[in-house]
């Protein structure tokens, strides 16, 4: 039942939402490959899981490098068994006014967030397709549904993830492989802490004013947590959601409703 024993690769598992999903899945008995470009962060998460009695390995690769991904997925299958679930959570986020957004920022954001997600899906599907089994969960964003100011590259990458998700879902549905996306609202991870100064600059307020302002815009009056996202990822990973594919599920406390 559930995700017990399921081999799950979480890309971007070294921090924030990805790390939360790794720990949540491992606590429910999944065998987790914590994948990240930051080897130390991936190892720390895997060590925490093993110390708590779970099964995890750390895997280091950059989602921009196709060969590294494919080699790592082979290692995951050799060490943990056949891949059942892929979660794509690797990403970067840069708030920058449109007229200051360089080609470098645009390319980096699209390469990691969008091309990286596609490349990991493709590598996983090479293993899943012949077995006609698997569930892929891509982490998009509320910014994949609504455009926010000073956020063109990020929004493009997250809207793009929803397109990739729908296209893959349609292509692989006949094989019984499901592909869905989760669109979280604001979760105060390392990513958000790092971009908070740019966010405050954009809104002309101080760091102390930022979180109350964010909470005030959310009907449920609180920010999201990694557990909020991990619970939905768990549901999408297992057979109880077997008729759900190609969906992009908002986990935003009511901030957006489409
Ligand atoms: N935190 C939020 O509010 C929020 C909201 C909506 C969507 N998201 C999305 O959720 C995902 C996780 O965000 P987070 O807040 O946990 O961020 P985070 O910075 O805490 O974690 C992101 C992880 O991705 C890894 N990563 C970055 N570039 C990589 C690369 N090239 N190859 C492999 N790994 C790489 C980082 O090392 C890091 O461990 C991102 O895709 C983000 O866009 C976050």
PDB file of C-alpha atoms and ligand atoms in Angstrom:
ATOM      1  CA  UNK A   1       0.000   0.000   0.000  1.00  0.00           C
ATOM      2  CA  UNK A   2       1.043   3.606  -0.471  1.00  0.00           C
ATOM      3  CA  UNK A   3       4.588   4.451  -1.399  1.00  0.00           C
ATOM      4  CA  UNK A   4       6.258   1.842   0.785  1.00  0.00           C
ATOM      5  CA  UNK A   5       9.162   0.256  -1.094  1.00  0.00           C
ATOM      6  CA  UNK A   6       8.796   2.563  -4.089  1.00  0.00           C
ATOM      7  CA  UNK A   7      12.117   3.651  -5.603  1.00  0.00           C
ATOM      8  CA  UNK A   8      11.902   7.430  -5.784  1.00  0.00           C
ATOM      9  CA  UNK A   9      14.408   9.862  -7.272  1.00  0.00           C
ATOM     10  CA  UNK A  10      14.025  13.421  -6.003  1.00  0.00           C
ATOM     11  CA  UNK A  11      16.025  15.846  -8.128  1.00  0.00           C
ATOM     12  CA  UNK A  12      16.824  18.982  -6.150  1.00  0.00           C
ATOM     13  CA  UNK A  13      16.481  16.825  -3.048  1.00  0.00           C
ATOM     14  CA  UNK A  14      19.310  18.546  -1.208  1.00  0.00           C
ATOM     15  CA  UNK A  15      17.274  21.506   0.029  1.00  0.00           C
ATOM     16  CA  UNK A  16      13.856  22.985   0.702  1.00  0.00           C
ATOM     17  CA  UNK A  17      10.816  21.355  -0.905  1.00  0.00           C
ATOM     18  CA  UNK A  18      12.879  18.545  -2.475  1.00  0.00           C
ATOM     19  CA  UNK A  19      14.540  17.697   0.849  1.00  0.00           C
ATOM     20  CA  UNK A  20      11.122  17.719   2.545  1.00  0.00           C
ATOM     21  CA  UNK A  21       9.760  15.313  -0.070  1.00  0.00           C
ATOM     22  CA  UNK A  22      12.793  13.017   0.396  1.00  0.00           C
ATOM     23  CA  UNK A  23      12.259  12.848   4.156  1.00  0.00           C
ATOM     24  CA  UNK A  24       8.473  12.482   3.886  1.00  0.00           C
ATOM     25  CA  UNK A  25       8.739   9.669   1.318  1.00  0.00           C
ATOM     26  CA  UNK A  26      11.473   7.868   3.282  1.00  0.00           C
ATOM     27  CA  UNK A  27       9.396   8.073   6.469  1.00  0.00           C
ATOM     28  CA  UNK A  28       6.603   6.295   4.555  1.00  0.00           C
ATOM     29  CA  UNK A  29       8.992   3.507   3.514  1.00  0.00           C
ATOM     30  CA  UNK A  30      10.063   4.649   0.038  1.00  0.00           C
ATOM     31  CA  UNK A  31      13.649   4.032  -1.111  1.00  0.00           C
ATOM     32  CA  UNK A  32      14.934   7.479  -1.945  1.00  0.00           C
ATOM     33  CA  UNK A  33      17.705   8.740  -4.220  1.00  0.00           C
ATOM     34  CA  UNK A  34      18.492  12.274  -3.085  1.00  0.00           C
ATOM     35  CA  UNK A  35      19.790  13.953  -6.244  1.00  0.00           C
ATOM     36  CA  UNK A  36      21.326  17.413  -6.305  1.00  0.00           C
ATOM     37  CA  UNK A  37      24.061  19.446  -7.954  1.00  0.00           C
ATOM     38  CA  UNK A  38      25.316  20.130  -4.421  1.00  0.00           C
ATOM     39  CA  UNK A  39      26.864  16.814  -3.342  1.00  0.00           C
ATOM     40  CA  UNK A  40      27.209  17.792   0.316  1.00  0.00           C
ATOM     41  CA  UNK A  41      23.575  18.847   0.672  1.00  0.00           C
ATOM     42  CA  UNK A  42      22.399  15.612  -0.998  1.00  0.00           C
ATOM     43  CA  UNK A  43      24.633  13.551   1.285  1.00  0.00           C
ATOM     44  CA  UNK A  44      23.388  15.382   4.403  1.00  0.00           C
ATOM     45  CA  UNK A  45      19.740  14.647   3.535  1.00  0.00           C
ATOM     46  CA  UNK A  46      20.525  10.989   2.736  1.00  0.00           C
ATOM     47  CA  UNK A  47      22.464  10.656   6.011  1.00  0.00           C
ATOM     48  CA  UNK A  48      19.549  12.118   8.007  1.00  0.00           C
ATOM     49  CA  UNK A  49      17.166   9.623   6.403  1.00  0.00           C
ATOM     50  CA  UNK A  50      19.434   6.631   7.057  1.00  0.00           C
ATOM     51  CA  UNK A  51      19.988   7.770  10.655  1.00  0.00           C
ATOM     52  CA  UNK A  52      16.207   7.875  11.118  1.00  0.00           C
ATOM     53  CA  UNK A  53      15.979   4.267   9.904  1.00  0.00           C
ATOM     54  CA  UNK A  54      15.055   4.903   6.259  1.00  0.00           C
ATOM     55  CA  UNK A  55      16.661   3.946   2.947  1.00  0.00           C
ATOM     56  CA  UNK A  56      18.438   6.635   0.941  1.00  0.00           C
ATOM     57  CA  UNK A  57      21.431   7.246  -1.278  1.00  0.00           C
ATOM     58  CA  UNK A  58      22.915  10.533  -2.454  1.00  0.00           C
ATOM     59  CA  UNK A  59      23.487  11.236  -6.135  1.00  0.00           C
ATOM     60  CA  UNK A  60      25.259  14.291  -7.520  1.00  0.00           C
ATOM     61  CA  UNK A  61      24.513  15.690 -10.971  1.00  0.00           C
ATOM     62  CA  UNK A  62      23.621  18.904 -12.748  1.00  0.00           C
ATOM     63  CA  UNK A  63      20.239  18.820 -14.498  1.00  0.00           C
ATOM     64  CA  UNK A  64      21.780  20.760 -17.384  1.00  0.00           C
ATOM     65  CA  UNK A  65      24.007  17.795 -18.285  1.00  0.00           C
ATOM     66  CA  UNK A  66      22.133  15.006 -20.002  1.00  0.00           C
ATOM     67  CA  UNK A  67      24.910  12.394 -19.797  1.00  0.00           C
ATOM     68  CA  UNK A  68      25.402  12.947 -16.051  1.00  0.00           C
ATOM     69  CA  UNK A  69      21.656  12.460 -15.508  1.00  0.00           C
ATOM     70  CA  UNK A  70      21.508   9.258 -17.538  1.00  0.00           C
ATOM     71  CA  UNK A  71      24.558   7.798 -15.770  1.00  0.00           C
ATOM     72  CA  UNK A  72      23.072   8.671 -12.378  1.00  0.00           C
ATOM     73  CA  UNK A  73      19.702   7.069 -13.174  1.00  0.00           C
ATOM     74  CA  UNK A  74      21.510   3.854 -14.096  1.00  0.00           C
ATOM     75  CA  UNK A  75      23.346   3.967 -10.733  1.00  0.00           C
ATOM     76  CA  UNK A  76      20.051   4.586  -8.899  1.00  0.00           C
ATOM     77  CA  UNK A  77      18.526   1.485 -10.513  1.00  0.00           C
ATOM     78  CA  UNK A  78      21.632  -0.569  -9.719  1.00  0.00           C
ATOM     79  CA  UNK A  79      21.637   0.509  -6.071  1.00  0.00           C
ATOM     80  CA  UNK A  80      17.927   0.794  -5.194  1.00  0.00           C
ATOM     81  CA  UNK A  81      16.033  -1.132  -7.908  1.00  0.00           C
ATOM     82  CA  UNK A  82      13.619  -0.183 -10.681  1.00  0.00           C
ATOM     83  CA  UNK A  83      12.612   3.481 -10.638  1.00  0.00           C
ATOM     84  CA  UNK A  84       8.944   3.972  -9.709  1.00  0.00           C
ATOM     85  CA  UNK A  85       8.720   7.699  -9.029  1.00  0.00           C
ATOM     86  CA  UNK A  86      10.583  10.806 -10.203  1.00  0.00           C
ATOM     87  CA  UNK A  87      10.144  14.175  -8.509  1.00  0.00           C
ATOM     88  CA  UNK A  88      11.696  17.178 -10.272  1.00  0.00           C
ATOM     89  CA  UNK A  89      12.302  19.907  -7.703  1.00  0.00           C
ATOM     90  CA  UNK A  90      15.650  21.369  -8.843  1.00  0.00           C
ATOM     91  CA  UNK A  91      15.304  25.025  -9.635  1.00  0.00           C
ATOM     92  CA  UNK A  92      16.532  28.565  -9.274  1.00  0.00           C
ATOM     93  CA  UNK A  93      14.611  31.816  -8.945  1.00  0.00           C
ATOM     94  CA  UNK A  94      15.815  35.328  -9.708  1.00  0.00           C
ATOM     95  CA  UNK A  95      13.600  38.395  -9.231  1.00  0.00           C
ATOM     96  CA  UNK A  96      14.837  41.071 -11.614  1.00  0.00           C
ATOM     97  CA  UNK A  97      13.126  43.997 -13.365  1.00  0.00           C
ATOM     98  CA  UNK A  98      12.457  43.221 -17.020  1.00  0.00           C
ATOM     99  CA  UNK A  99      14.850  45.834 -18.380  1.00  0.00           C
ATOM    100  CA  UNK A 100      17.677  44.467 -16.207  1.00  0.00           C
ATOM    101  CA  UNK A 101      17.141  40.799 -17.055  1.00  0.00           C
ATOM    102  CA  UNK A 102      20.287  39.717 -18.904  1.00  0.00           C
ATOM    103  CA  UNK A 103      20.514  36.975 -21.485  1.00  0.00           C
ATOM    104  CA  UNK A 104      22.584  35.066 -18.919  1.00  0.00           C
ATOM    105  CA  UNK A 105      19.787  35.174 -16.293  1.00  0.00           C
ATOM    106  CA  UNK A 106      17.219  34.125 -18.897  1.00  0.00           C
ATOM    107  CA  UNK A 107      19.323  31.226 -20.219  1.00  0.00           C
ATOM    108  CA  UNK A 108      20.372  29.988 -16.770  1.00  0.00           C
ATOM    109  CA  UNK A 109      16.776  29.989 -15.477  1.00  0.00           C
ATOM    110  CA  UNK A 110      15.359  28.244 -18.528  1.00  0.00           C
ATOM    111  CA  UNK A 111      18.257  25.767 -18.704  1.00  0.00           C
ATOM    112  CA  UNK A 112      17.938  24.626 -15.090  1.00  0.00           C
ATOM    113  CA  UNK A 113      14.203  24.921 -14.483  1.00  0.00           C
ATOM    114  CA  UNK A 114      12.729  23.911 -17.824  1.00  0.00           C
ATOM    115  CA  UNK A 115      15.322  22.040 -19.871  1.00  0.00           C
ATOM    116  CA  UNK A 116      16.597  20.369 -16.698  1.00  0.00           C
ATOM    117  CA  UNK A 117      13.120  19.147 -15.816  1.00  0.00           C
ATOM    118  CA  UNK A 118      12.572  17.808 -19.327  1.00  0.00           C
ATOM    119  CA  UNK A 119      15.940  16.057 -19.389  1.00  0.00           C
ATOM    120  CA  UNK A 120      15.261  14.307 -16.076  1.00  0.00           C
ATOM    121  CA  UNK A 121      11.790  13.252 -17.286  1.00  0.00           C
ATOM    122  CA  UNK A 122      13.319  11.863 -20.460  1.00  0.00           C
ATOM    123  CA  UNK A 123      16.014   9.916 -18.568  1.00  0.00           C
ATOM    124  CA  UNK A 124      13.409   8.438 -16.199  1.00  0.00           C
ATOM    125  CA  UNK A 125      11.021   7.572 -19.015  1.00  0.00           C
ATOM    126  CA  UNK A 126      13.734   5.542 -20.769  1.00  0.00           C
ATOM    127  CA  UNK A 127      13.533   3.225 -17.751  1.00  0.00           C
ATOM    128  CA  UNK A 128       9.793   3.486 -17.068  1.00  0.00           C
ATOM    129  CA  UNK A 129       8.460   3.103 -20.629  1.00  0.00           C
ATOM    130  CA  UNK A 130       9.553  -0.506 -21.272  1.00  0.00           C
ATOM    131  CA  UNK A 131       8.065  -1.502 -17.892  1.00  0.00           C
ATOM    132  CA  UNK A 132       4.842   0.479 -18.434  1.00  0.00           C
ATOM    133  CA  UNK A 133       4.952   1.770 -14.879  1.00  0.00           C
ATOM    134  CA  UNK A 134       5.840   5.029 -13.189  1.00  0.00           C
ATOM    135  CA  UNK A 135       4.738   8.377 -11.841  1.00  0.00           C
ATOM    136  CA  UNK A 136       6.495  11.682 -12.501  1.00  0.00           C
ATOM    137  CA  UNK A 137       5.851  14.789 -10.428  1.00  0.00           C
ATOM    138  CA  UNK A 138       7.217  18.105 -11.652  1.00  0.00           C
ATOM    139  CA  UNK A 139       7.402  21.059  -9.301  1.00  0.00           C
ATOM    140  CA  UNK A 140       6.074  24.085 -11.181  1.00  0.00           C
ATOM    141  CA  UNK A 141       4.784  27.075  -9.192  1.00  0.00           C
ATOM    142  CA  UNK A 142       1.889  29.481  -8.757  1.00  0.00           C
ATOM    143  CA  UNK A 143       4.108  31.515 -11.120  1.00  0.00           C
ATOM    144  CA  UNK A 144       3.455  28.774 -13.675  1.00  0.00           C
ATOM    145  CA  UNK A 145      -0.209  29.834 -13.694  1.00  0.00           C
ATOM    146  CA  UNK A 146      -0.029  33.613 -13.193  1.00  0.00           C
ATOM    147  CA  UNK A 147       2.592  36.113 -14.344  1.00  0.00           C
ATOM    148  CA  UNK A 148       4.210  38.119 -11.569  1.00  0.00           C
ATOM    149  CA  UNK A 149       6.200  41.324 -12.066  1.00  0.00           C
ATOM    150  CA  UNK A 150      10.008  41.213 -12.426  1.00  0.00           C
ATOM    151  CA  UNK A 151       9.790  37.459 -12.899  1.00  0.00           C
ATOM    152  CA  UNK A 152       9.674  36.815 -16.672  1.00  0.00           C
ATOM    153  CA  UNK A 153      12.344  34.097 -16.898  1.00  0.00           C
ATOM    154  CA  UNK A 154      11.048  32.242 -13.843  1.00  0.00           C
ATOM    155  CA  UNK A 155       7.408  32.465 -15.002  1.00  0.00           C
ATOM    156  CA  UNK A 156       8.366  31.283 -18.499  1.00  0.00           C
ATOM    157  CA  UNK A 157      10.176  28.290 -17.022  1.00  0.00           C
ATOM    158  CA  UNK A 158       7.288  27.362 -14.720  1.00  0.00           C
ATOM    159  CA  UNK A 159       4.560  27.858 -17.377  1.00  0.00           C
ATOM    160  CA  UNK A 160       6.824  25.724 -19.586  1.00  0.00           C
ATOM    161  CA  UNK A 161       6.936  22.926 -17.019  1.00  0.00           C
ATOM    162  CA  UNK A 162       3.137  22.727 -17.144  1.00  0.00           C
ATOM    163  CA  UNK A 163       3.295  22.400 -20.948  1.00  0.00           C
ATOM    164  CA  UNK A 164       5.954  19.689 -20.745  1.00  0.00           C
ATOM    165  CA  UNK A 165       3.886  17.910 -18.084  1.00  0.00           C
ATOM    166  CA  UNK A 166       0.723  17.907 -20.220  1.00  0.00           C
ATOM    167  CA  UNK A 167       2.583  16.822 -23.353  1.00  0.00           C
ATOM    168  CA  UNK A 168       4.341  13.939 -21.587  1.00  0.00           C
ATOM    169  CA  UNK A 169       1.144  12.935 -19.783  1.00  0.00           C
ATOM    170  CA  UNK A 170      -0.700  12.573 -23.095  1.00  0.00           C
ATOM    171  CA  UNK A 171       2.186  10.696 -24.742  1.00  0.00           C
ATOM    172  CA  UNK A 172       2.725   8.195 -21.941  1.00  0.00           C
ATOM    173  CA  UNK A 173      -0.850   7.710 -20.671  1.00  0.00           C
ATOM    174  CA  UNK A 174      -1.369   4.709 -22.979  1.00  0.00           C
ATOM    175  CA  UNK A 175       1.543   3.044 -21.168  1.00  0.00           C
ATOM    176  CA  UNK A 176       0.019   3.749 -17.772  1.00  0.00           C
ATOM    177  CA  UNK A 177       2.772   6.215 -16.846  1.00  0.00           C
ATOM    178  CA  UNK A 178       1.445   9.363 -15.201  1.00  0.00           C
ATOM    179  CA  UNK A 179       2.976  12.842 -15.282  1.00  0.00           C
ATOM    180  CA  UNK A 180       1.622  15.615 -13.056  1.00  0.00           C
ATOM    181  CA  UNK A 181       2.801  18.949 -11.710  1.00  0.00           C
ATOM    182  CA  UNK A 182       2.463  20.657  -8.353  1.00  0.00           C
ATOM    183  CA  UNK A 183       2.215  24.447  -8.222  1.00  0.00           C
ATOM    184  CA  UNK A 184       3.243  25.565  -4.730  1.00  0.00           C
ATOM    185  CA  UNK A 185       2.726  29.044  -3.353  1.00  0.00           C
ATOM    186  CA  UNK A 186       5.405  30.699  -1.247  1.00  0.00           C
ATOM    187  CA  UNK A 187       7.341  28.290   0.990  1.00  0.00           C
ATOM    188  CA  UNK A 188      10.072  30.016   2.998  1.00  0.00           C
ATOM    189  CA  UNK A 189      12.998  27.841   1.834  1.00  0.00           C
ATOM    190  CA  UNK A 190      16.602  28.810   1.150  1.00  0.00           C
ATOM    191  CA  UNK A 191      15.520  29.938  -2.326  1.00  0.00           C
ATOM    192  CA  UNK A 192      13.051  32.431  -0.901  1.00  0.00           C
ATOM    193  CA  UNK A 193      15.391  33.635   1.838  1.00  0.00           C
ATOM    194  CA  UNK A 194      17.990  34.425  -0.827  1.00  0.00           C
ATOM    195  CA  UNK A 195      15.566  36.376  -3.010  1.00  0.00           C
ATOM    196  CA  UNK A 196      13.830  38.200  -0.167  1.00  0.00           C
ATOM    197  CA  UNK A 197      15.984  41.370  -0.578  1.00  0.00           C
ATOM    198  CA  UNK A 198      14.984  41.625  -4.285  1.00  0.00           C
ATOM    199  CA  UNK A 199      11.341  41.008  -3.347  1.00  0.00           C
ATOM    200  CA  UNK A 200      11.479  43.771  -0.710  1.00  0.00           C
ATOM    201  CA  UNK A 201      13.165  46.135  -3.170  1.00  0.00           C
ATOM    202  CA  UNK A 202      10.428  45.435  -5.726  1.00  0.00           C
ATOM    203  CA  UNK A 203       7.694  46.255  -3.209  1.00  0.00           C
ATOM    204  CA  UNK A 204       9.556  49.092  -1.476  1.00  0.00           C
ATOM    205  CA  UNK A 205       9.229  47.611   1.976  1.00  0.00           C
ATOM    206  CA  UNK A 206      11.488  46.194   4.701  1.00  0.00           C
ATOM    207  CA  UNK A 207      12.256  42.519   5.388  1.00  0.00           C
ATOM    208  CA  UNK A 208       9.972  42.609   8.462  1.00  0.00           C
ATOM    209  CA  UNK A 209       7.035  43.736   6.335  1.00  0.00           C
ATOM    210  CA  UNK A 210       7.502  41.033   3.681  1.00  0.00           C
ATOM    211  CA  UNK A 211       5.965  37.937   5.308  1.00  0.00           C
ATOM    212  CA  UNK A 212       2.898  39.709   6.768  1.00  0.00           C
ATOM    213  CA  UNK A 213       2.315  41.207   3.300  1.00  0.00           C
ATOM    214  CA  UNK A 214       2.587  37.775   1.657  1.00  0.00           C
ATOM    215  CA  UNK A 215       0.275  36.187   4.242  1.00  0.00           C
ATOM    216  CA  UNK A 216      -2.226  38.994   3.811  1.00  0.00           C
ATOM    217  CA  UNK A 217      -2.577  38.119   0.110  1.00  0.00           C
ATOM    218  CA  UNK A 218      -3.342  34.448   0.804  1.00  0.00           C
ATOM    219  CA  UNK A 219      -6.961  33.556   1.701  1.00  0.00           C
ATOM    220  CA  UNK A 220      -5.710  31.034   4.297  1.00  0.00           C
ATOM    221  CA  UNK A 221      -3.407  33.730   5.776  1.00  0.00           C
ATOM    222  CA  UNK A 222      -0.310  31.544   6.016  1.00  0.00           C
ATOM    223  CA  UNK A 223       2.629  30.595   3.824  1.00  0.00           C
ATOM    224  CA  UNK A 224       2.989  27.052   2.518  1.00  0.00           C
ATOM    225  CA  UNK A 225       5.177  24.416   4.137  1.00  0.00           C
ATOM    226  CA  UNK A 226       7.286  21.660   2.613  1.00  0.00           C
ATOM    227  CA  UNK A 227       4.853  19.179   4.223  1.00  0.00           C
ATOM    228  CA  UNK A 228       1.930  20.773   2.348  1.00  0.00           C
ATOM    229  CA  UNK A 229       3.757  20.004  -0.898  1.00  0.00           C
ATOM    230  CA  UNK A 230       5.094  16.596   0.182  1.00  0.00           C
ATOM    231  CA  UNK A 231       1.573  15.380   1.061  1.00  0.00           C
ATOM    232  CA  UNK A 232       0.351  16.142  -2.459  1.00  0.00           C
ATOM    233  CA  UNK A 233       3.471  14.562  -3.986  1.00  0.00           C
ATOM    234  CA  UNK A 234       2.777  11.403  -1.972  1.00  0.00           C
ATOM    235  CA  UNK A 235      -0.806  11.279  -3.232  1.00  0.00           C
ATOM    236  CA  UNK A 236       0.314  11.716  -6.849  1.00  0.00           C
ATOM    237  CA  UNK A 237       2.985   9.035  -6.461  1.00  0.00           C
ATOM    238  CA  UNK A 238       0.783   6.135  -5.506  1.00  0.00           C
ATOM    239  CA  UNK A 239      -2.001   4.105  -7.037  1.00  0.00           C
ATOM    240  CA  UNK A 240      -4.869   5.904  -5.251  1.00  0.00           C
ATOM    241  CA  UNK A 241      -4.329   8.682  -7.830  1.00  0.00           C
ATOM    242  CA  UNK A 242      -4.106   6.253 -10.765  1.00  0.00           C
ATOM    243  CA  UNK A 243      -6.674   8.141 -12.922  1.00  0.00           C
ATOM    244  CA  UNK A 244      -4.952  11.507 -12.476  1.00  0.00           C
ATOM    245  CA  UNK A 245      -2.470  12.587 -15.142  1.00  0.00           C
ATOM    246  CA  UNK A 246      -1.508  15.832 -16.882  1.00  0.00           C
ATOM    247  CA  UNK A 247      -2.767  17.922 -13.943  1.00  0.00           C
ATOM    248  CA  UNK A 248      -1.094  20.908 -12.303  1.00  0.00           C
ATOM    249  CA  UNK A 249      -2.285  21.058  -8.729  1.00  0.00           C
ATOM    250  CA  UNK A 250      -2.166  24.342  -6.827  1.00  0.00           C
ATOM    251  CA  UNK A 251      -0.922  24.132  -3.240  1.00  0.00           C
ATOM    252  CA  UNK A 252      -1.382  27.802  -2.466  1.00  0.00           C
ATOM    253  CA  UNK A 253      -3.884  28.258   0.371  1.00  0.00           C
ATOM    254  CA  UNK A 254      -6.453  29.603  -2.097  1.00  0.00           C
ATOM    255  CA  UNK A 255      -4.207  32.319  -3.599  1.00  0.00           C
ATOM    256  CA  UNK A 256      -5.085  31.148  -7.119  1.00  0.00           C
ATOM    257  CA  UNK A 257      -7.956  28.877  -8.086  1.00  0.00           C
ATOM    258  CA  UNK A 258      -7.401  27.880 -11.713  1.00  0.00           C
TER     259      UNK A 258
HETATM  260  N1  LIG B   1       9.998  27.883  -2.212  1.00  0.00           N
HETATM  261  C1  LIG B   1       8.928  28.316  -2.880  1.00  0.00           C
HETATM  262  O1  LIG B   1       8.220  29.217  -2.445  1.00  0.00           O
HETATM  263  C2  LIG B   1       8.560  27.686  -4.188  1.00  0.00           C
HETATM  264  C3  LIG B   1       7.291  27.993  -4.717  1.00  0.00           C
HETATM  265  C4  LIG B   1       6.916  27.432  -5.913  1.00  0.00           C
HETATM  266  C5  LIG B   1       7.776  26.590  -6.584  1.00  0.00           C
HETATM  267  N2  LIG B   1       9.008  26.323  -6.055  1.00  0.00           N
HETATM  268  C6  LIG B   1       9.871  25.428  -6.801  1.00  0.00           C
HETATM  269  O2  LIG B   1      10.189  24.337  -5.981  1.00  0.00           O
HETATM  270  C7  LIG B   1      11.467  23.831  -6.337  1.00  0.00           C
HETATM  271  C8  LIG B   1      12.324  23.746  -5.083  1.00  0.00           C
HETATM  272  O3  LIG B   1      12.484  25.056  -4.562  1.00  0.00           O
HETATM  273  P1  LIG B   1      13.009  25.309  -3.090  1.00  0.00           P
HETATM  274  O4  LIG B   1      12.319  26.502  -2.594  1.00  0.00           O
HETATM  275  O5  LIG B   1      12.984  24.047  -2.326  1.00  0.00           O
HETATM  276  O6  LIG B   1      14.509  25.766  -3.422  1.00  0.00           O
HETATM  277  P2  LIG B   1      15.902  25.358  -2.755  1.00  0.00           P
HETATM  278  O7  LIG B   1      16.878  26.362  -3.289  1.00  0.00           O
HETATM  279  O8  LIG B   1      15.752  25.209  -1.302  1.00  0.00           O
HETATM  280  O9  LIG B   1      16.197  23.932  -3.411  1.00  0.00           O
HETATM  281  C9  LIG B   1      16.506  23.785  -4.771  1.00  0.00           C
HETATM  282  C10 LIG B   1      17.544  22.694  -4.920  1.00  0.00           C
HETATM  283  O10 LIG B   1      17.818  22.553  -6.326  1.00  0.00           O
HETATM  284  C11 LIG B   1      19.195  22.329  -6.481  1.00  0.00           C
HETATM  285  N3  LIG B   1      19.645  22.719  -7.815  1.00  0.00           N
HETATM  286  C12 LIG B   1      19.761  23.980  -8.293  1.00  0.00           C
HETATM  287  N4  LIG B   1      20.285  23.948  -9.524  1.00  0.00           N
HETATM  288  C13 LIG B   1      20.496  22.648  -9.836  1.00  0.00           C
HETATM  289  C14 LIG B   1      21.030  21.975 -10.967  1.00  0.00           C
HETATM  290  N5  LIG B   1      21.489  22.662 -12.021  1.00  0.00           N
HETATM  291  N6  LIG B   1      21.099  20.619 -10.971  1.00  0.00           N
HETATM  292  C15 LIG B   1      20.652  19.912  -9.893  1.00  0.00           C
HETATM  293  N7  LIG B   1      20.173  20.502  -8.773  1.00  0.00           N
HETATM  294  C16 LIG B   1      20.083  21.849  -8.744  1.00  0.00           C
HETATM  295  C17 LIG B   1      19.838  23.198  -5.405  1.00  0.00           C
HETATM  296  O11 LIG B   1      21.183  22.799  -5.110  1.00  0.00           O
HETATM  297  C18 LIG B   1      18.883  23.018  -4.250  1.00  0.00           C
HETATM  298  O12 LIG B   1      19.287  21.976  -3.396  1.00  0.00           O
HETATM  299  C19 LIG B   1      12.019  24.783  -7.388  1.00  0.00           C
HETATM  300  O13 LIG B   1      11.785  24.252  -8.663  1.00  0.00           O
HETATM  301  C20 LIG B   1      11.190  26.032  -7.182  1.00  0.00           C
HETATM  302  O14 LIG B   1      11.118  26.800  -8.342  1.00  0.00           O
HETATM  303  C21 LIG B   1       9.410  26.848  -4.877  1.00  0.00           C
END
